[in-house]
PDB file of C-alpha atoms in Angstrom:
ATOM      1  CA  MET A   1       6.555  18.724  24.720  1.00 66.00           C
ATOM      2  CA  ASP A   2       2.791  18.863  25.230  1.00 89.00           C
ATOM      3  CA  ILE A   3       0.041  17.950  22.790  1.00 91.00           C
ATOM      4  CA  ALA A   4      -0.218  21.555  21.548  1.00 91.00           C
ATOM      5  CA  SER A   5       3.475  21.633  20.623  1.00 93.00           C
ATOM      6  CA  ASN A   6       3.221  18.211  18.992  1.00 96.00           C
ATOM      7  CA  LEU A   7       0.259  19.336  16.873  1.00 96.00           C
ATOM      8  CA  LEU A   8       2.091  22.489  15.817  1.00 95.00           C
ATOM      9  CA  VAL A   9       5.094  20.400  14.805  1.00 97.00           C
ATOM     10  CA  LEU A  10       2.847  18.004  12.898  1.00 98.00           C
ATOM     11  CA  PHE A  11       0.990  20.808  11.116  1.00 98.00           C
ATOM     12  CA  LEU A  12       4.244  22.398   9.967  1.00 97.00           C
ATOM     13  CA  ALA A  13       5.683  19.012   8.972  1.00 98.00           C
ATOM     14  CA  LEU A  14       2.624  18.096   6.888  1.00 98.00           C
ATOM     15  CA  LEU A  15       2.723  21.457   5.117  1.00 97.00           C
ATOM     16  CA  ALA A  16       6.457  21.219   4.432  1.00 97.00           C
ATOM     17  CA  GLU A  17       6.298  17.662   3.103  1.00 97.00           C
ATOM     18  CA  ALA A  18       3.271  18.392   0.916  1.00 96.00           C
ATOM     19  CA  ALA A  19       5.049  21.386  -0.584  1.00 95.00           C
ATOM     20  CA  PHE A  20       8.590  20.082  -0.959  1.00 94.00           C
ATOM     21  CA  GLY A  21       8.751  16.350  -0.292  1.00 94.00           C
ATOM     22  CA  TYR A  22      12.210  15.054   0.531  1.00 93.00           C
ATOM     23  CA  PRO A  23      14.684  17.328  -1.303  1.00 90.00           C
ATOM     24  CA  ALA A  24      16.852  15.539  -3.867  1.00 90.00           C
ATOM     25  CA  PRO A  25      20.088  17.308  -2.774  1.00 92.00           C
ATOM     26  CA  LEU A  26      19.468  16.129   0.793  1.00 90.00           C
ATOM     27  CA  TYR A  27      18.891  12.577  -0.399  1.00 91.00           C
ATOM     28  CA  LYS A  28      22.088  12.697  -2.428  1.00 91.00           C
ATOM     29  CA  ALA A  29      24.059  13.966   0.562  1.00 92.00           C
ATOM     30  CA  ILE A  30      22.744  11.787   3.396  1.00 92.00           C
ATOM     31  CA  ARG A  31      20.219   9.386   1.803  1.00 93.00           C
ATOM     32  CA  HIS A  32      16.939   8.965   3.687  1.00 94.00           C
ATOM     33  CA  PRO A  33      16.356   8.228   7.396  1.00 94.00           C
ATOM     34  CA  VAL A  34      14.411   5.089   6.459  1.00 94.00           C
ATOM     35  CA  MET A  35      17.540   3.803   4.743  1.00 95.00           C
ATOM     36  CA  TRP A  36      19.517   4.298   7.961  1.00 95.00           C
ATOM     37  CA  ILE A  37      16.896   2.327   9.859  1.00 96.00           C
ATOM     38  CA  GLY A  38      16.898  -0.317   7.146  1.00 96.00           C
ATOM     39  CA  ALA A  39      20.663  -0.745   7.416  1.00 97.00           C
ATOM     40  CA  LEU A  40      20.351  -1.348  11.164  1.00 97.00           C
ATOM     41  CA  ILE A  41      17.537  -3.866  10.648  1.00 97.00           C
ATOM     42  CA  ASP A  42      19.579  -5.721   8.044  1.00 97.00           C
ATOM     43  CA  ARG A  43      22.576  -5.951  10.378  1.00 97.00           C
ATOM     44  CA  LEU A  44      20.422  -7.246  13.232  1.00 97.00           C
ATOM     45  CA  ASP A  45      18.796  -9.755  10.910  1.00 96.00           C
ATOM     46  CA  ARG A  46      22.164 -11.115   9.800  1.00 96.00           C
ATOM     47  CA  SER A  47      23.583 -11.310  13.312  1.00 96.00           C
ATOM     48  CA  LEU A  48      20.573 -12.461  15.358  1.00 96.00           C
ATOM     49  CA  ASN A  49      18.710 -14.639  12.856  1.00 96.00           C
ATOM     50  CA  THR A  50      21.125 -17.423  11.920  1.00 93.00           C
ATOM     51  CA  ASP A  51      20.219 -20.894  10.668  1.00 89.00           C
ATOM     52  CA  ALA A  52      21.779 -22.562  13.697  1.00 91.00           C
ATOM     53  CA  LEU A  53      19.250 -21.060  16.119  1.00 94.00           C
ATOM     54  CA  SER A  54      16.006 -22.726  17.183  1.00 94.00           C
ATOM     55  CA  GLU A  55      12.659 -21.197  16.287  1.00 93.00           C
ATOM     56  CA  ALA A  56      12.082 -20.146  19.888  1.00 96.00           C
ATOM     57  CA  ARG A  57      15.460 -18.441  20.019  1.00 97.00           C
ATOM     58  CA  ARG A  58      14.816 -16.681  16.729  1.00 96.00           C
ATOM     59  CA  ARG A  59      11.519 -15.385  18.051  1.00 97.00           C
ATOM     60  CA  ALA A  60      13.195 -14.074  21.218  1.00 98.00           C
ATOM     61  CA  ASN A  61      15.967 -12.494  19.177  1.00 97.00           C
ATOM     62  CA  GLY A  62      13.364 -10.862  16.951  1.00 97.00           C
ATOM     63  CA  ALA A  63      11.764  -9.241  19.982  1.00 98.00           C
ATOM     64  CA  LEU A  64      15.198  -8.076  21.135  1.00 98.00           C
ATOM     65  CA  ALA A  65      15.916  -6.669  17.677  1.00 98.00           C
ATOM     66  CA  LEU A  66      12.652  -4.708  17.708  1.00 98.00           C
ATOM     67  CA  ALA A  67      13.479  -3.280  21.152  1.00 98.00           C
ATOM     68  CA  LEU A  68      16.921  -2.201  19.927  1.00 97.00           C
ATOM     69  CA  ILE A  69      15.479  -0.628  16.775  1.00 98.00           C
ATOM     70  CA  LEU A  70      12.979   1.379  18.809  1.00 98.00           C
ATOM     71  CA  ALA A  71      15.583   2.449  21.374  1.00 98.00           C
ATOM     72  CA  VAL A  72      18.016   3.598  18.678  1.00 97.00           C
ATOM     73  CA  THR A  73      15.331   5.802  17.126  1.00 97.00           C
ATOM     74  CA  ILE A  74      13.562   7.087  20.256  1.00 98.00           C
ATOM     75  CA  VAL A  75      16.557   8.089  22.398  1.00 98.00           C
ATOM     76  CA  PRO A  76      18.367  10.434  19.969  1.00 97.00           C
ATOM     77  CA  THR A  77      15.174  12.021  18.623  1.00 98.00           C
ATOM     78  CA  LEU A  78      13.942  12.630  22.161  1.00 97.00           C
ATOM     79  CA  ILE A  79      17.257  14.274  23.100  1.00 97.00           C
ATOM     80  CA  VAL A  80      17.153  16.475  19.986  1.00 97.00           C
ATOM     81  CA  GLN A  81      13.551  17.504  20.597  1.00 97.00           C
ATOM     82  CA  ILE A  82      14.096  18.356  24.273  1.00 96.00           C
ATOM     83  CA  ALA A  83      17.309  20.246  23.527  1.00 97.00           C
ATOM     84  CA  LEU A  84      15.772  22.355  20.767  1.00 97.00           C
ATOM     85  CA  PHE A  85      12.756  23.374  22.858  1.00 95.00           C
ATOM     86  CA  ASP A  86      14.964  24.110  25.849  1.00 95.00           C
ATOM     87  CA  ILE A  87      17.474  26.242  23.956  1.00 96.00           C
ATOM     88  CA  LEU A  88      15.423  27.981  21.256  1.00 96.00           C
ATOM     89  CA  PRO A  89      12.194  29.978  21.147  1.00 95.00           C
ATOM     90  CA  ASP A  90       9.238  27.638  20.813  1.00 92.00           C
ATOM     91  CA  LEU A  91       8.329  28.610  17.236  1.00 93.00           C
ATOM     92  CA  LEU A  92      11.888  28.203  15.940  1.00 96.00           C
ATOM     93  CA  ALA A  93      12.241  24.894  17.770  1.00 96.00           C
ATOM     94  CA  ALA A  94       8.940  23.721  16.306  1.00 96.00           C
ATOM     95  CA  LEU A  95      10.108  24.634  12.806  1.00 97.00           C
ATOM     96  CA  LEU A  96      13.324  22.634  13.171  1.00 97.00           C
ATOM     97  CA  VAL A  97      11.605  19.612  14.725  1.00 98.00           C
ATOM     98  CA  ALA A  98       8.951  19.791  12.001  1.00 98.00           C
ATOM     99  CA  ALA A  99      11.639  19.790   9.319  1.00 97.00           C
ATOM    100  CA  ALA A 100      12.996  16.548  10.772  1.00 97.00           C
ATOM    101  CA  ALA A 101       9.516  15.026  11.165  1.00 98.00           C
ATOM    102  CA  SER A 102       8.574  15.892   7.586  1.00 98.00           C
ATOM    103  CA  THR A 103      11.202  13.436   6.301  1.00 97.00           C
ATOM    104  CA  LEU A 104       9.150  10.581   7.805  1.00 98.00           C
ATOM    105  CA  ILE A 105       5.857  11.444   6.035  1.00 98.00           C
ATOM    106  CA  ALA A 106       5.133  10.284   2.477  1.00 96.00           C
ATOM    107  CA  GLN A 107       2.271  12.440   1.146  1.00 97.00           C
ATOM    108  CA  ARG A 108       4.077  13.801  -1.889  1.00 97.00           C
ATOM    109  CA  SER A 109       6.162  10.773  -2.843  1.00 96.00           C
ATOM    110  CA  LEU A 110       3.161   8.436  -2.577  1.00 97.00           C
ATOM    111  CA  TYR A 111       1.155  10.662  -4.902  1.00 98.00           C
ATOM    112  CA  TRP A 112       3.837  10.673  -7.588  1.00 97.00           C
ATOM    113  CA  HIS A 113       4.592   6.957  -7.377  1.00 97.00           C
ATOM    114  CA  VAL A 114       0.929   6.105  -7.936  1.00 98.00           C
ATOM    115  CA  ALA A 115       0.441   8.827 -10.555  1.00 98.00           C
ATOM    116  CA  ALA A 116       3.323   7.227 -12.489  1.00 98.00           C
ATOM    117  CA  VAL A 117       1.205   4.090 -12.918  1.00 98.00           C
ATOM    118  CA  ALA A 118      -1.648   6.066 -14.467  1.00 98.00           C
ATOM    119  CA  THR A 119       0.827   7.886 -16.703  1.00 98.00           C
ATOM    120  CA  GLY A 120       2.428   4.582 -17.721  1.00 98.00           C
ATOM    121  CA  LEU A 121      -0.929   3.128 -18.736  1.00 98.00           C
ATOM    122  CA  GLU A 122      -1.944   6.286 -20.597  1.00 97.00           C
ATOM    123  CA  ARG A 123       1.305   6.700 -22.520  1.00 97.00           C
ATOM    124  CA  ALA A 124       2.669   3.179 -22.971  1.00 97.00           C
ATOM    125  CA  GLY A 125      -0.311   0.907 -22.433  1.00 97.00           C
ATOM    126  CA  LEU A 126      -0.171  -2.247 -20.357  1.00 97.00           C
ATOM    127  CA  ALA A 127       3.621  -2.568 -20.529  1.00 97.00           C
ATOM    128  CA  GLY A 128       4.065   0.949 -19.160  1.00 97.00           C
ATOM    129  CA  GLY A 129       1.575   0.351 -16.391  1.00 97.00           C
ATOM    130  CA  ARG A 130       3.192  -2.938 -15.392  1.00 97.00           C
ATOM    131  CA  ALA A 131       6.645  -1.342 -15.254  1.00 96.00           C
ATOM    132  CA  ALA A 132       5.418   1.492 -13.034  1.00 97.00           C
ATOM    133  CA  VAL A 133       3.304  -0.649 -10.706  1.00 96.00           C
ATOM    134  CA  SER A 134       6.181  -3.107 -10.170  1.00 94.00           C
ATOM    135  CA  ARG A 135       7.963  -0.319  -8.250  1.00 94.00           C
ATOM    136  CA  ILE A 136       5.219  -0.003  -5.628  1.00 93.00           C
ATOM    137  CA  VAL A 137       3.673  -3.469  -5.144  1.00 90.00           C
ATOM    138  CA  GLY A 138       5.057  -6.944  -4.500  1.00 81.00           C
ATOM    139  CA  ARG A 139       2.742  -8.899  -6.787  1.00 82.00           C
ATOM    140  CA  ASP A 140       3.859 -10.332 -10.128  1.00 83.00           C
ATOM    141  CA  PRO A 141       3.280  -7.527 -12.686  1.00 88.00           C
ATOM    142  CA  ASP A 142       3.234  -9.956 -15.616  1.00 88.00           C
ATOM    143  CA  SER A 143       0.127 -11.589 -14.137  1.00 86.00           C
ATOM    144  CA  LEU A 144      -1.806  -8.290 -14.228  1.00 92.00           C
ATOM    145  CA  ASP A 145      -4.027  -6.990 -16.985  1.00 94.00           C
ATOM    146  CA  GLU A 146      -4.934  -3.278 -17.199  1.00 96.00           C
ATOM    147  CA  ALA A 147      -7.636  -3.654 -14.545  1.00 96.00           C
ATOM    148  CA  GLY A 148      -5.232  -5.552 -12.277  1.00 95.00           C
ATOM    149  CA  VAL A 149      -2.553  -2.890 -12.663  1.00 96.00           C
ATOM    150  CA  SER A 150      -5.081  -0.152 -11.911  1.00 97.00           C
ATOM    151  CA  ARG A 151      -6.488  -1.933  -8.873  1.00 96.00           C
ATOM    152  CA  ALA A 152      -2.978  -2.634  -7.548  1.00 96.00           C
ATOM    153  CA  ALA A 153      -2.094   1.064  -7.804  1.00 97.00           C
ATOM    154  CA  ILE A 154      -5.294   2.154  -6.049  1.00 98.00           C
ATOM    155  CA  GLU A 155      -4.865  -0.468  -3.311  1.00 97.00           C
ATOM    156  CA  SER A 156      -1.284   0.673  -2.748  1.00 97.00           C
ATOM    157  CA  LEU A 157      -2.459   4.284  -2.554  1.00 98.00           C
ATOM    158  CA  ALA A 158      -5.115   3.432   0.031  1.00 98.00           C
ATOM    159  CA  GLU A 159      -2.916   1.218   2.211  1.00 97.00           C
ATOM    160  CA  ASN A 160       0.052   3.578   2.125  1.00 97.00           C
ATOM    161  CA  PHE A 161      -2.177   6.553   2.876  1.00 98.00           C
ATOM    162  CA  SER A 162      -2.826   4.815   6.183  1.00 98.00           C
ATOM    163  CA  ASP A 163       0.674   3.646   7.090  1.00 96.00           C
ATOM    164  CA  GLY A 164       2.725   6.266   5.235  1.00 97.00           C
ATOM    165  CA  VAL A 165       0.695   9.403   5.965  1.00 98.00           C
ATOM    166  CA  VAL A 166      -1.980   8.998   8.637  1.00 98.00           C
ATOM    167  CA  ALA A 167      -0.101   6.709  11.036  1.00 98.00           C
ATOM    168  CA  PRO A 168       3.034   8.900  11.174  1.00 98.00           C
ATOM    169  CA  ALA A 169       0.747  11.865  11.829  1.00 98.00           C
ATOM    170  CA  VAL A 170      -1.058  10.085  14.674  1.00 98.00           C
ATOM    171  CA  TRP A 171       2.169   9.163  16.475  1.00 98.00           C
ATOM    172  CA  CYS A 172       3.694  12.594  15.887  1.00 98.00           C
ATOM    173  CA  ALA A 173       0.584  14.220  17.368  1.00 97.00           C
ATOM    174  CA  LEU A 174       0.849  12.026  20.449  1.00 97.00           C
ATOM    175  CA  PHE A 175       4.613  11.978  21.045  1.00 97.00           C
ATOM    176  CA  GLY A 176       6.297  14.430  18.682  1.00 97.00           C
ATOM    177  CA  LEU A 177       9.515  13.561  16.838  1.00 98.00           C
ATOM    178  CA  PRO A 178      10.254  10.424  18.918  1.00 98.00           C
ATOM    179  CA  GLY A 179       6.741   9.147  18.208  1.00 98.00           C
ATOM    180  CA  ILE A 180       6.947   9.505  14.455  1.00 98.00           C
ATOM    181  CA  ALA A 181      10.516   8.135  14.374  1.00 98.00           C
ATOM    182  CA  ALA A 182       9.576   5.097  16.454  1.00 98.00           C
ATOM    183  CA  TYR A 183       6.548   4.426  14.266  1.00 98.00           C
ATOM    184  CA  LYS A 184       8.600   4.646  11.083  1.00 98.00           C
ATOM    185  CA  ALA A 185      11.226   2.300  12.527  1.00 98.00           C
ATOM    186  CA  ALA A 186       8.563  -0.256  13.466  1.00 98.00           C
ATOM    187  CA  ASN A 187       6.896  -0.006  10.073  1.00 97.00           C
ATOM    188  CA  THR A 188      10.220  -0.447   8.287  1.00 97.00           C
ATOM    189  CA  ALA A 189      11.012  -3.477  10.429  1.00 97.00           C
ATOM    190  CA  ASP A 190       7.674  -5.013   9.495  1.00 96.00           C
ATOM    191  CA  SER A 191       8.287  -4.446   5.786  1.00 94.00           C
ATOM    192  CA  MET A 192      11.772  -5.999   5.953  1.00 96.00           C
ATOM    193  CA  ILE A 193      11.392  -8.893   8.406  1.00 96.00           C
ATOM    194  CA  GLY A 194       7.703  -9.083   9.283  1.00 94.00           C
ATOM    195  CA  HIS A 195       6.642 -11.362   6.427  1.00 86.00           C
ATOM    196  CA  LYS A 196       5.943 -15.089   6.715  1.00 82.00           C
ATOM    197  CA  SER A 197       8.911 -16.440   4.790  1.00 87.00           C
ATOM    198  CA  GLU A 198      10.799 -19.420   6.150  1.00 88.00           C
ATOM    199  CA  ARG A 199      13.616 -17.160   7.310  1.00 91.00           C
ATOM    200  CA  HIS A 200      11.482 -14.510   9.000  1.00 95.00           C
ATOM    201  CA  ARG A 201       8.398 -16.330  10.293  1.00 94.00           C
ATOM    202  CA  ALA A 202       9.842 -16.528  13.817  1.00 96.00           C
ATOM    203  CA  PHE A 203      12.365 -13.683  13.826  1.00 97.00           C
ATOM    204  CA  GLY A 204       9.911 -11.152  12.383  1.00 96.00           C
ATOM    205  CA  TRP A 205       6.934 -12.176  14.502  1.00 97.00           C
ATOM    206  CA  ALA A 206       7.354  -9.409  17.087  1.00 97.00           C
ATOM    207  CA  SER A 207       7.826  -6.738  14.419  1.00 97.00           C
ATOM    208  CA  ALA A 208       4.752  -7.887  12.501  1.00 97.00           C
ATOM    209  CA  ARG A 209       2.511  -7.965  15.565  1.00 97.00           C
ATOM    210  CA  PHE A 210       3.802  -4.617  16.847  1.00 98.00           C
ATOM    211  CA  ASP A 211       3.207  -3.022  13.448  1.00 97.00           C
ATOM    212  CA  ASP A 212      -0.367  -4.337  13.455  1.00 97.00           C
ATOM    213  CA  LEU A 213      -0.888  -2.720  16.852  1.00 97.00           C
ATOM    214  CA  VAL A 214       0.563   0.713  16.083  1.00 98.00           C
ATOM    215  CA  ASN A 215      -1.308   0.938  12.764  1.00 98.00           C
ATOM    216  CA  LEU A 216      -4.685   0.124  14.274  1.00 97.00           C
ATOM    217  CA  PRO A 217      -5.867   3.710  15.079  1.00 97.00           C
ATOM    218  CA  ALA A 218      -4.581   5.191  11.821  1.00 98.00           C
ATOM    219  CA  SER A 219      -6.242   2.566   9.635  1.00 98.00           C
ATOM    220  CA  ARG A 220      -9.659   3.507  11.011  1.00 98.00           C
ATOM    221  CA  LEU A 221      -8.913   7.226  10.849  1.00 98.00           C
ATOM    222  CA  SER A 222      -7.742   6.924   7.242  1.00 98.00           C
ATOM    223  CA  ALA A 223     -11.133   5.437   6.314  1.00 98.00           C
ATOM    224  CA  VAL A 224     -12.787   8.468   7.925  1.00 98.00           C
ATOM    225  CA  TRP A 225     -10.638  10.895   5.910  1.00 98.00           C
ATOM    226  CA  ILE A 226     -11.418   8.988   2.696  1.00 98.00           C
ATOM    227  CA  ALA A 227     -15.169   9.018   3.389  1.00 98.00           C
ATOM    228  CA  LEU A 228     -15.135  12.754   4.147  1.00 98.00           C
ATOM    229  CA  ALA A 229     -13.053  13.468   1.053  1.00 98.00           C
ATOM    230  CA  ALA A 230     -15.470  11.426  -1.054  1.00 98.00           C
ATOM    231  CA  THR A 231     -18.371  13.525   0.236  1.00 98.00           C
ATOM    232  CA  ILE A 232     -16.548  16.762  -0.618  1.00 98.00           C
ATOM    233  CA  LEU A 233     -15.835  15.509  -4.158  1.00 98.00           C
ATOM    234  CA  SER A 234     -19.437  14.335  -4.652  1.00 97.00           C
ATOM    235  CA  LEU A 235     -18.321  10.741  -4.723  1.00 97.00           C
ATOM    236  CA  ASP A 236     -20.006   8.125  -2.535  1.00 97.00           C
ATOM    237  CA  GLY A 237     -19.054   8.914   1.056  1.00 97.00           C
ATOM    238  CA  LYS A 238     -21.841   6.749   2.459  1.00 97.00           C
ATOM    239  CA  ALA A 239     -20.633   3.750   0.462  1.00 97.00           C
ATOM    240  CA  ALA A 240     -17.096   4.390   1.702  1.00 98.00           C
ATOM    241  CA  VAL A 241     -18.329   4.021   5.280  1.00 98.00           C
ATOM    242  CA  SER A 242     -20.626   1.053   4.685  1.00 97.00           C
ATOM    243  CA  THR A 243     -18.020  -0.815   2.639  1.00 97.00           C
ATOM    244  CA  ALA A 244     -15.350  -0.292   5.290  1.00 97.00           C
ATOM    245  CA  LEU A 245     -17.691  -1.531   8.009  1.00 97.00           C
ATOM    246  CA  ARG A 246     -18.741  -4.538   5.944  1.00 97.00           C
ATOM    247  CA  ASP A 247     -15.529  -5.651   4.243  1.00 97.00           C
ATOM    248  CA  ALA A 248     -12.509  -4.440   6.245  1.00 96.00           C
ATOM    249  CA  ARG A 249     -12.652  -7.391   8.637  1.00 94.00           C
ATOM    250  CA  HIS A 250     -12.339  -9.836   5.727  1.00 93.00           C
ATOM    251  CA  HIS A 251      -8.938  -8.504   4.618  1.00 92.00           C
ATOM    252  CA  LYS A 252      -5.887 -10.629   5.447  1.00 88.00           C
ATOM    253  CA  SER A 253      -4.435  -7.588   7.232  1.00 91.00           C
ATOM    254  CA  PRO A 254      -6.189  -6.306  10.374  1.00 93.00           C
ATOM    255  CA  ASN A 255      -5.566  -2.746   9.180  1.00 96.00           C
ATOM    256  CA  ALA A 256      -5.180  -2.497   5.395  1.00 95.00           C
ATOM    257  CA  GLY A 257      -8.796  -3.443   4.780  1.00 96.00           C
ATOM    258  CA  TRP A 258     -10.109  -0.197   6.278  1.00 98.00           C
ATOM    259  CA  PRO A 259      -8.623   2.304   3.801  1.00 98.00           C
ATOM    260  CA  GLU A 260      -8.899  -0.139   0.883  1.00 97.00           C
ATOM    261  CA  ALA A 261     -12.566  -0.869   1.527  1.00 98.00           C
ATOM    262  CA  ALA A 262     -13.325   2.828   2.049  1.00 98.00           C
ATOM    263  CA  MET A 263     -11.563   3.680  -1.211  1.00 98.00           C
ATOM    264  CA  ALA A 264     -13.442   0.935  -3.051  1.00 98.00           C
ATOM    265  CA  GLY A 265     -16.784   2.166  -1.764  1.00 98.00           C
ATOM    266  CA  ALA A 266     -16.048   5.802  -2.569  1.00 98.00           C
ATOM    267  CA  LEU A 267     -15.027   4.998  -6.158  1.00 98.00           C
ATOM    268  CA  GLY A 268     -17.610   2.286  -6.847  1.00 97.00           C
ATOM    269  CA  LEU A 269     -14.917  -0.358  -7.363  1.00 97.00           C
ATOM    270  CA  LYS A 270     -13.980  -3.813  -6.135  1.00 96.00           C
ATOM    271  CA  LEU A 271     -10.430  -3.961  -4.769  1.00 95.00           C
ATOM    272  CA  ALA A 272      -8.163  -6.668  -3.319  1.00 89.00           C
ATOM    273  CA  GLY A 273      -9.541 -10.101  -4.239  1.00 84.00           C
ATOM    274  CA  PRO A 274      -7.427 -12.936  -5.705  1.00 76.00           C
ATOM    275  CA  ARG A 275      -3.890 -11.990  -6.789  1.00 74.00           C
ATOM    276  CA  ILE A 276      -0.427 -13.461  -7.320  1.00 67.00           C
ATOM    277  CA  TYR A 277       2.772 -12.756  -5.347  1.00 65.00           C
ATOM    278  CA  GLY A 278       5.706 -14.471  -7.043  1.00 60.00           C
ATOM    279  CA  ASP A 279       4.422 -17.973  -7.730  1.00 62.00           C
ATOM    280  CA  ILE A 280       1.840 -17.888  -4.928  1.00 64.00           C
ATOM    281  CA  ARG A 281      -1.837 -17.183  -5.559  1.00 70.00           C
ATOM    282  CA  VAL A 282      -3.568 -15.406  -2.672  1.00 71.00           C
ATOM    283  CA  ASP A 283      -7.359 -15.774  -2.650  1.00 75.00           C
ATOM    284  CA  ASP A 284      -8.346 -12.711  -0.652  1.00 83.00           C
ATOM    285  CA  HIS A 285     -11.844 -11.380  -0.124  1.00 89.00           C
ATOM    286  CA  TRP A 286     -13.022  -8.614  -2.438  1.00 94.00           C
ATOM    287  CA  MET A 287     -13.394  -5.147  -0.927  1.00 94.00           C
ATOM    288  CA  GLY A 288     -16.356  -3.219  -2.344  1.00 95.00           C
ATOM    289  CA  TYR A 289     -19.654  -3.550  -4.145  1.00 89.00           C
ATOM    290  CA  GLY A 290     -18.666  -2.166  -7.556  1.00 94.00           C
ATOM    291  CA  ARG A 291     -16.839  -3.112 -10.725  1.00 95.00           C
ATOM    292  CA  ALA A 292     -13.478  -4.854 -10.870  1.00 94.00           C
ATOM    293  CA  GLU A 293     -12.577  -3.397 -14.278  1.00 95.00           C
ATOM    294  CA  ALA A 294     -10.578  -0.414 -13.056  1.00 97.00           C
ATOM    295  CA  THR A 295      -8.722   1.893 -15.456  1.00 97.00           C
ATOM    296  CA  ALA A 296      -6.136   4.665 -15.446  1.00 98.00           C
ATOM    297  CA  ALA A 297      -9.027   7.122 -15.093  1.00 98.00           C
ATOM    298  CA  ASP A 298      -9.964   5.417 -11.821  1.00 98.00           C
ATOM    299  CA  ILE A 299      -6.381   5.854 -10.588  1.00 98.00           C
ATOM    300  CA  ARG A 300      -6.716   9.564 -11.319  1.00 98.00           C
ATOM    301  CA  ARG A 301      -9.999   9.710  -9.374  1.00 98.00           C
ATOM    302  CA  ALA A 302      -8.340   7.895  -6.479  1.00 98.00           C
ATOM    303  CA  LEU A 303      -5.484  10.411  -6.530  1.00 98.00           C
ATOM    304  CA  ASP A 304      -7.952  13.313  -6.397  1.00 98.00           C
ATOM    305  CA  LEU A 305      -9.606  11.635  -3.417  1.00 98.00           C
ATOM    306  CA  TYR A 306      -6.210  11.110  -1.787  1.00 98.00           C
ATOM    307  CA  ARG A 307      -5.217  14.764  -2.165  1.00 98.00           C
ATOM    308  CA  VAL A 308      -8.429  15.959  -0.551  1.00 98.00           C
ATOM    309  CA  ALA A 309      -8.029  13.416   2.275  1.00 98.00           C
ATOM    310  CA  CYS A 310      -4.493  14.689   2.903  1.00 98.00           C
ATOM    311  CA  GLY A 311      -5.790  18.246   2.856  1.00 98.00           C
ATOM    312  CA  LEU A 312      -8.454  17.369   5.410  1.00 98.00           C
ATOM    313  CA  GLN A 313      -5.845  15.916   7.736  1.00 98.00           C
ATOM    314  CA  ILE A 314      -3.672  19.017   7.418  1.00 98.00           C
ATOM    315  CA  ALA A 315      -6.632  21.326   8.031  1.00 98.00           C
ATOM    316  CA  ALA A 316      -7.868  19.329  11.009  1.00 97.00           C
ATOM    317  CA  THR A 317      -4.383  19.301  12.533  1.00 97.00           C
ATOM    318  CA  GLY A 318      -3.985  23.041  12.100  1.00 96.00           C
ATOM    319  CA  LEU A 319      -7.438  23.768  13.506  1.00 96.00           C
ATOM    320  CA  LEU A 320      -6.922  21.527  16.524  1.00 95.00           C
ATOM    321  CA  ALA A 321      -3.500  23.044  17.190  1.00 93.00           C
ATOM    322  CA  ALA A 322      -4.930  26.560  17.006  1.00 92.00           C
ATOM    323  CA  LEU A 323      -7.830  25.735  19.337  1.00 92.00           C
ATOM    324  CA  ILE A 324      -5.486  24.228  21.947  1.00 89.00           C
ATOM    325  CA  TRP A 325      -3.006  27.103  21.719  1.00 82.00           C
ATOM    326  CA  LEU A 326      -5.780  29.694  22.046  1.00 81.00           C
ATOM    327  CA  THR A 327      -7.292  28.029  25.103  1.00 79.00           C
TER     328      THR A 327
END
């Protein structure tokens, strides 16, 4: 597989996922690949992260677990990709590999999960918004007013645009199906064991640091897509850029601040800031120059921005693939 084949696979995968998402009959029959990865991570966590082990041993075991997770995803997907391109005509092989890769991209599902928050606020008020946002963020929904619910939905949209849409695309473009599968495995490991709880502070250290590393290019690229989309929609593309450059470094995550700050600048909002996870108050830096009083209408504007940003990525991928194939 060369870069031209990878880009063709990515282009087809992005189109397929945008159009169809992950089909419900397929989910009912085999669940989702992320769930398979999650089951492996859970088993490794239970077997390699026991209370009797020292912190140093837990950290070493966490690195071993990450290596196993990556190997289990890279080896079979690499074999499948090589076999398909060896046996079948290139276009048919690309279609089949793209179908597999599309299951690891979240354009469509992310849109509908965030849109549900706007719909909840519009139809059922604060209670409806809290119920919908509790499905996509970890913070305490009962601590959120309408503005807090709206900001949480927009922040989730921005952050997950980076690590659920742009990052899988980057690693698919570079390494095809094994690249996107390995990225998704690492990202799932971070979400399950990469947090700083007492149990996972040592064991999840390697997964958390690796996830920071592999998300670094996509977080910056996602800010670019958001700024360009803002310009197309006559929003504030310049503010998206300046806010990202000014505020991203203040975010507690080395990556999430880039798309969140760009989104805040484009929409004229303030995002992030102080919030509550469980019983813990997190006093984070605000992202953006604008108002903190976000509404369901702002969620809708953010979703419009997101759709155009996704469209830009698809178009750029297709154009780049065509240019490479033609030369």
